[in-house]
PDB file of C-alpha atoms in Angstrom:
ATOM      1  CA  MET F 272      53.392 102.806 100.465  1.00 52.00           C
ATOM      2  CA  SER F 273      54.534  99.514 100.379  1.00 54.00           C
ATOM      3  CA  TYR F 274      57.231 101.144  98.758  1.00 52.00           C
ATOM      4  CA  LYS F 275      58.450 103.213 101.600  1.00 58.00           C
ATOM      5  CA  LEU F 276      58.238  99.984 103.957  1.00 53.00           C
ATOM      6  CA  LEU F 277      60.541  98.184 101.654  1.00 52.00           C
ATOM      7  CA  LEU F 278      62.712 101.017 101.417  1.00 50.00           C
ATOM      8  CA  LEU F 279      62.683 101.471 105.116  1.00 53.00           C
ATOM      9  CA  SER F 280      63.541  97.346 105.569  1.00 56.00           C
ATOM     10  CA  ILE F 281      66.265  97.673 103.450  1.00 59.00           C
ATOM     11  CA  SER F 282      67.512 100.920 104.822  1.00 55.00           C
ATOM     12  CA  TRP F 283      67.293  99.333 108.312  1.00 53.00           C
ATOM     13  CA  MET F 284      68.843  95.648 107.118  1.00 54.00           C
ATOM     14  CA  PHE F 285      71.630  97.739 105.979  1.00 51.00           C
ATOM     15  CA  ILE F 286      72.178  99.568 109.087  1.00 58.00           C
ATOM     16  CA  SER F 287      71.895  96.445 111.637  1.00 53.00           C
ATOM     17  CA  SER F 288      74.749  95.085 109.359  1.00 53.00           C
ATOM     18  CA  CYS F 289      76.929  97.488 109.818  1.00 51.00           C
ATOM     19  CA  LYS F 290      76.753  97.626 113.340  1.00 50.00           C
ATOM     20  CA  GLU F 291      76.938  93.935 113.554  1.00 47.00           C
ATOM     21  CA  GLN F 292      80.391  94.291 111.262  1.00 48.00           C
ATOM     22  CA  ASN F 293      81.871  97.179 113.525  1.00 47.00           C
ATOM     23  CA  HIS F 294      80.817  95.014 116.744  1.00 48.00           C
ATOM     24  CA  GLU F 295      82.760  92.093 115.208  1.00 49.00           C
ATOM     25  CA  VAL F 296      85.833  94.517 114.374  1.00 48.00           C
ATOM     26  CA  ALA F 297      86.024  96.375 117.288  1.00 50.00           C
ATOM     27  CA  GLU F 298      85.850  92.715 119.514  1.00 54.00           C
ATOM     28  CA  HIS F 299      88.688  91.174 117.206  1.00 50.00           C
ATOM     29  CA  THR F 300      90.471  93.825 118.031  1.00 51.00           C
ATOM     30  CA  GLU F 301      90.114  94.213 121.260  1.00 54.00           C
ATOM     31  CA  THR F 302      91.080  90.139 121.584  1.00 48.00           C
ATOM     32  CA  SER F 303      93.973  90.833 119.513  1.00 47.00           C
ATOM     33  CA  GLU F 304      95.127  93.733 121.581  1.00 51.00           C
ATOM     34  CA  ILE F 305      94.876  92.114 124.880  1.00 43.00           C
ATOM     35  CA  LEU F 306      96.839  89.000 123.209  1.00 42.00           C
ATOM     36  CA  GLU F 307      99.632  91.226 122.387  1.00 47.00           C
ATOM     37  CA  ALA F 308      99.894  92.960 125.193  1.00 47.00           C
ATOM     38  CA  THR F 309      99.818  89.597 127.223  1.00 45.00           C
ATOM     39  CA  LYS F 310     102.422  88.154 124.768  1.00 46.00           C
ATOM     40  CA  SER F 311     104.995  91.345 125.085  1.00 57.00           C
ATOM     41  CA  HIS F 312     105.218  92.387 128.678  1.00 87.00           C
ATOM     42  CA  LEU F 313     107.960  91.037 131.001  1.00 93.00           C
ATOM     43  CA  LYS F 314     105.609  91.559 134.282  1.00 96.00           C
ATOM     44  CA  GLY F 315     105.879  88.325 136.095  1.00 97.00           C
ATOM     45  CA  THR F 316     107.567  85.799 137.757  1.00 97.00           C
ATOM     46  CA  TRP F 317     110.224  83.715 135.421  1.00 98.00           C
ATOM     47  CA  GLU F 318     113.013  81.031 136.518  1.00 96.00           C
ATOM     48  CA  LEU F 319     116.398  80.610 134.449  1.00 95.00           C
ATOM     49  CA  VAL F 320     116.892  77.678 132.743  1.00 95.00           C
ATOM     50  CA  GLY F 321     119.379  77.980 130.620  1.00 94.00           C
ATOM     51  CA  PHE F 322     122.371  79.642 128.732  1.00 95.00           C
ATOM     52  CA  TYR F 323     123.371  79.340 125.014  1.00 96.00           C
ATOM     53  CA  ASN F 324     126.455  80.475 123.602  1.00 96.00           C
ATOM     54  CA  TYR F 325     126.735  82.429 120.365  1.00 97.00           C
ATOM     55  CA  LYS F 326     129.102  82.359 117.393  1.00 95.00           C
ATOM     56  CA  ASP F 327     128.817  84.343 114.393  1.00 95.00           C
ATOM     57  CA  ASN F 328     125.117  84.832 116.103  1.00 95.00           C
ATOM     58  CA  VAL F 329     124.356  80.958 115.728  1.00 95.00           C
ATOM     59  CA  VAL F 330     123.726  79.276 118.919  1.00 95.00           C
ATOM     60  CA  VAL F 331     127.236  76.704 119.057  1.00 96.00           C
ATOM     61  CA  ASP F 332     126.288  75.805 122.545  1.00 92.00           C
ATOM     62  CA  SER F 333     123.743  75.008 125.011  1.00 92.00           C
ATOM     63  CA  PHE F 334     123.505  74.419 128.640  1.00 86.00           C
ATOM     64  CA  SER F 335     121.028  73.839 131.931  1.00 86.00           C
ATOM     65  CA  ASN F 336     120.572  75.514 134.958  1.00 76.00           C
ATOM     66  CA  ASN F 337     119.295  72.987 137.074  1.00 68.00           C
ATOM     67  CA  THR F 338     122.615  71.349 138.395  1.00 66.00           C
ATOM     68  CA  ILE F 339     124.834  74.759 138.742  1.00 65.00           C
ATOM     69  CA  SER F 340     122.148  76.755 140.854  1.00 79.00           C
ATOM     70  CA  ARG F 341     118.851  78.546 140.775  1.00 88.00           C
ATOM     71  CA  GLN F 342     117.908  81.948 139.531  1.00 93.00           C
ATOM     72  CA  VAL F 343     114.416  83.502 139.610  1.00 96.00           C
ATOM     73  CA  LYS F 344     113.647  87.314 138.323  1.00 97.00           C
ATOM     74  CA  MET F 345     110.359  89.620 139.435  1.00 98.00           C
ATOM     75  CA  TYR F 346     109.105  92.489 137.257  1.00 98.00           C
ATOM     76  CA  THR F 347     106.683  94.716 137.775  1.00 97.00           C
ATOM     77  CA  ASP F 348     105.219  97.412 135.864  1.00 95.00           C
ATOM     78  CA  SER F 349     108.870  99.102 136.279  1.00 96.00           C
ATOM     79  CA  LYS F 350     110.878  97.126 138.688  1.00 98.00           C
ATOM     80  CA  VAL F 351     113.400  94.346 138.677  1.00 98.00           C
ATOM     81  CA  MET F 352     114.499  92.017 141.024  1.00 98.00           C
ATOM     82  CA  TRP F 353     115.932  88.641 140.591  1.00 96.00           C
ATOM     83  CA  CYS F 354     118.045  86.400 143.354  1.00 94.00           C
ATOM     84  CA  LYS F 355     120.247  83.394 142.412  1.00 91.00           C
ATOM     85  CA  LEU F 356     120.700  80.342 144.975  1.00 87.00           C
ATOM     86  CA  LEU F 357     124.115  79.480 145.346  1.00 78.00           C
ATOM     87  CA  LYS F 358     124.602  75.971 147.277  1.00 74.00           C
ATOM     88  CA  SER F 359     127.722  77.183 148.751  1.00 73.00           C
ATOM     89  CA  ASP F 360     126.414  80.778 149.398  1.00 69.00           C
ATOM     90  CA  SER F 361     122.864  81.478 150.318  1.00 65.00           C
ATOM     91  CA  ILE F 362     122.586  85.343 150.548  1.00 70.00           C
ATOM     92  CA  GLU F 363     125.217  86.002 147.762  1.00 79.00           C
ATOM     93  CA  PHE F 364     123.732  87.280 144.474  1.00 88.00           C
ATOM     94  CA  PHE F 365     120.571  89.325 143.802  1.00 95.00           C
ATOM     95  CA  GLY F 366     119.940  92.574 142.713  1.00 97.00           C
ATOM     96  CA  TYR F 367     117.558  95.212 142.812  1.00 98.00           C
ATOM     97  CA  GLY F 368     116.036  98.394 140.488  1.00 98.00           C
ATOM     98  CA  SER F 369     114.583  99.596 137.378  1.00 98.00           C
ATOM     99  CA  TYR F 370     113.818  98.332 133.559  1.00 97.00           C
ATOM    100  CA  LYS F 371     112.773  99.150 130.186  1.00 96.00           C
ATOM    101  CA  HIS F 372     111.764  97.033 127.436  1.00 95.00           C
ATOM    102  CA  ASN F 373     110.522  97.286 123.478  1.00 92.00           C
ATOM    103  CA  ASP F 374     110.025  94.760 121.031  1.00 85.00           C
ATOM    104  CA  ASP F 375     113.536  94.309 120.800  1.00 92.00           C
ATOM    105  CA  GLY F 376     115.529  95.505 123.787  1.00 96.00           C
ATOM    106  CA  LEU F 377     115.980  95.215 127.720  1.00 97.00           C
ATOM    107  CA  THR F 378     117.677  97.594 130.044  1.00 98.00           C
ATOM    108  CA  GLU F 379     117.963  96.982 133.973  1.00 98.00           C
ATOM    109  CA  THR F 380     119.149  99.738 135.777  1.00 98.00           C
ATOM    110  CA  LEU F 381     120.175  98.402 138.833  1.00 98.00           C
ATOM    111  CA  GLU F 382     120.256 100.473 142.192  1.00 98.00           C
ATOM    112  CA  PHE F 383     121.642  98.046 144.816  1.00 97.00           C
ATOM    113  CA  GLY F 384     122.360  93.908 145.538  1.00 96.00           C
ATOM    114  CA  SER F 385     124.581  91.511 147.543  1.00 94.00           C
ATOM    115  CA  SER F 386     127.649  92.289 148.471  1.00 92.00           C
ATOM    116  CA  PHE F 387     129.152  90.911 145.003  1.00 92.00           C
ATOM    117  CA  MET F 388     127.007  92.820 143.016  1.00 95.00           C
ATOM    118  CA  ASN F 389     127.042  96.208 144.891  1.00 96.00           C
ATOM    119  CA  ASP F 390     131.020  95.730 143.664  1.00 96.00           C
ATOM    120  CA  ILE F 391     129.797  95.570 139.873  1.00 96.00           C
ATOM    121  CA  ILE F 392     127.166  98.212 140.404  1.00 97.00           C
ATOM    122  CA  GLN F 393     129.897 100.642 141.434  1.00 97.00           C
ATOM    123  CA  GLU F 394     131.691 100.016 138.133  1.00 97.00           C
ATOM    124  CA  GLN F 395     128.440  99.675 135.726  1.00 97.00           C
ATOM    125  CA  GLN F 396     124.774 100.002 136.912  1.00 97.00           C
ATOM    126  CA  GLU F 397     123.042  99.568 133.667  1.00 98.00           C
ATOM    127  CA  PHE F 398     122.827  96.802 131.785  1.00 97.00           C
ATOM    128  CA  ASN F 399     121.501  96.542 127.956  1.00 97.00           C
ATOM    129  CA  PHE F 400     120.425  93.201 126.271  1.00 98.00           C
ATOM    130  CA  LYS F 401     118.993  91.720 122.980  1.00 97.00           C
ATOM    131  CA  LEU F 402     115.606  90.360 123.905  1.00 97.00           C
ATOM    132  CA  GLU F 403     113.685  88.141 122.276  1.00 96.00           C
ATOM    133  CA  LEU F 404     110.391  87.715 124.218  1.00 95.00           C
ATOM    134  CA  SER F 405     107.151  85.374 124.076  1.00 93.00           C
ATOM    135  CA  GLU F 406     104.480  84.867 125.914  1.00 92.00           C
ATOM    136  CA  ASP F 407     106.036  82.549 128.312  1.00 95.00           C
ATOM    137  CA  ARG F 408     109.644  82.576 127.317  1.00 96.00           C
ATOM    138  CA  PHE F 409     112.362  85.047 127.352  1.00 96.00           C
ATOM    139  CA  GLU F 410     116.088  84.997 126.290  1.00 97.00           C
ATOM    140  CA  GLN F 411     118.447  88.194 127.083  1.00 98.00           C
ATOM    141  CA  ILE F 412     120.836  88.436 125.135  1.00 98.00           C
ATOM    142  CA  GLU F 413     124.225  89.926 125.670  1.00 98.00           C
ATOM    143  CA  ILE F 414     125.144  91.887 122.367  1.00 97.00           C
ATOM    144  CA  ASP F 415     129.374  92.588 121.675  1.00 96.00           C
ATOM    145  CA  ASP F 416     130.201  95.825 120.334  1.00 94.00           C
ATOM    146  CA  ASP F 417     130.000  95.194 117.151  1.00 96.00           C
ATOM    147  CA  GLY F 418     126.503  93.991 117.162  1.00 94.00           C
ATOM    148  CA  ASN F 419     126.827  89.980 117.398  1.00 97.00           C
ATOM    149  CA  LYS F 420     125.540  87.550 119.622  1.00 97.00           C
ATOM    150  CA  ILE F 421     127.690  86.709 122.607  1.00 97.00           C
ATOM    151  CA  TYR F 422     125.661  84.253 125.044  1.00 96.00           C
ATOM    152  CA  SER F 423     122.002  84.243 126.835  1.00 97.00           C
ATOM    153  CA  GLU F 424     120.029  83.715 129.665  1.00 96.00           C
ATOM    154  CA  ASN F 425     116.760  81.826 129.093  1.00 97.00           C
ATOM    155  CA  TYR F 426     113.962  81.876 131.076  1.00 97.00           C
ATOM    156  CA  ILE F 427     110.214  80.508 131.410  1.00 97.00           C
ATOM    157  CA  ARG F 428     107.497  82.097 132.784  1.00 97.00           C
ATOM    158  CA  VAL F 429     106.836  80.982 136.351  1.00 96.00           C
ATOM    159  CA  GLU F 430     103.732  83.079 136.958  1.00 93.00           C
TER     160      GLU F 430
END
């Protein structure tokens, strides 16, 4: 009878340890998925902080945005809106539309904007960029026809 009790105890310990390991793996997976989702989404408010100019896909020049103007972008689950405050004209430069992004690309399709932007939108509604995104920063990089980087707008997360 003690043999059966010993076998039952060992079986119970084995089953319990498997459940704990599965629970730990599930918790780790959920935490990793949450962190990855947080890192890879654009949803939120971003402020333009600077620009990079590239030559041969290498940054050759950078400059800050703080003396030129102020620009903010806001992304919801599917919509984008941006506005730029120019000291000379407080109502010029904004755009609204939809967007899609993946690991390395961003496409914004603008529906309407300020007077100047509406002229641009009549010619081109879709804007494609290379995207470099982390939790609190992203770069939207303009690419030439050969796939080379030209310049980027660099944003930090505000909210």
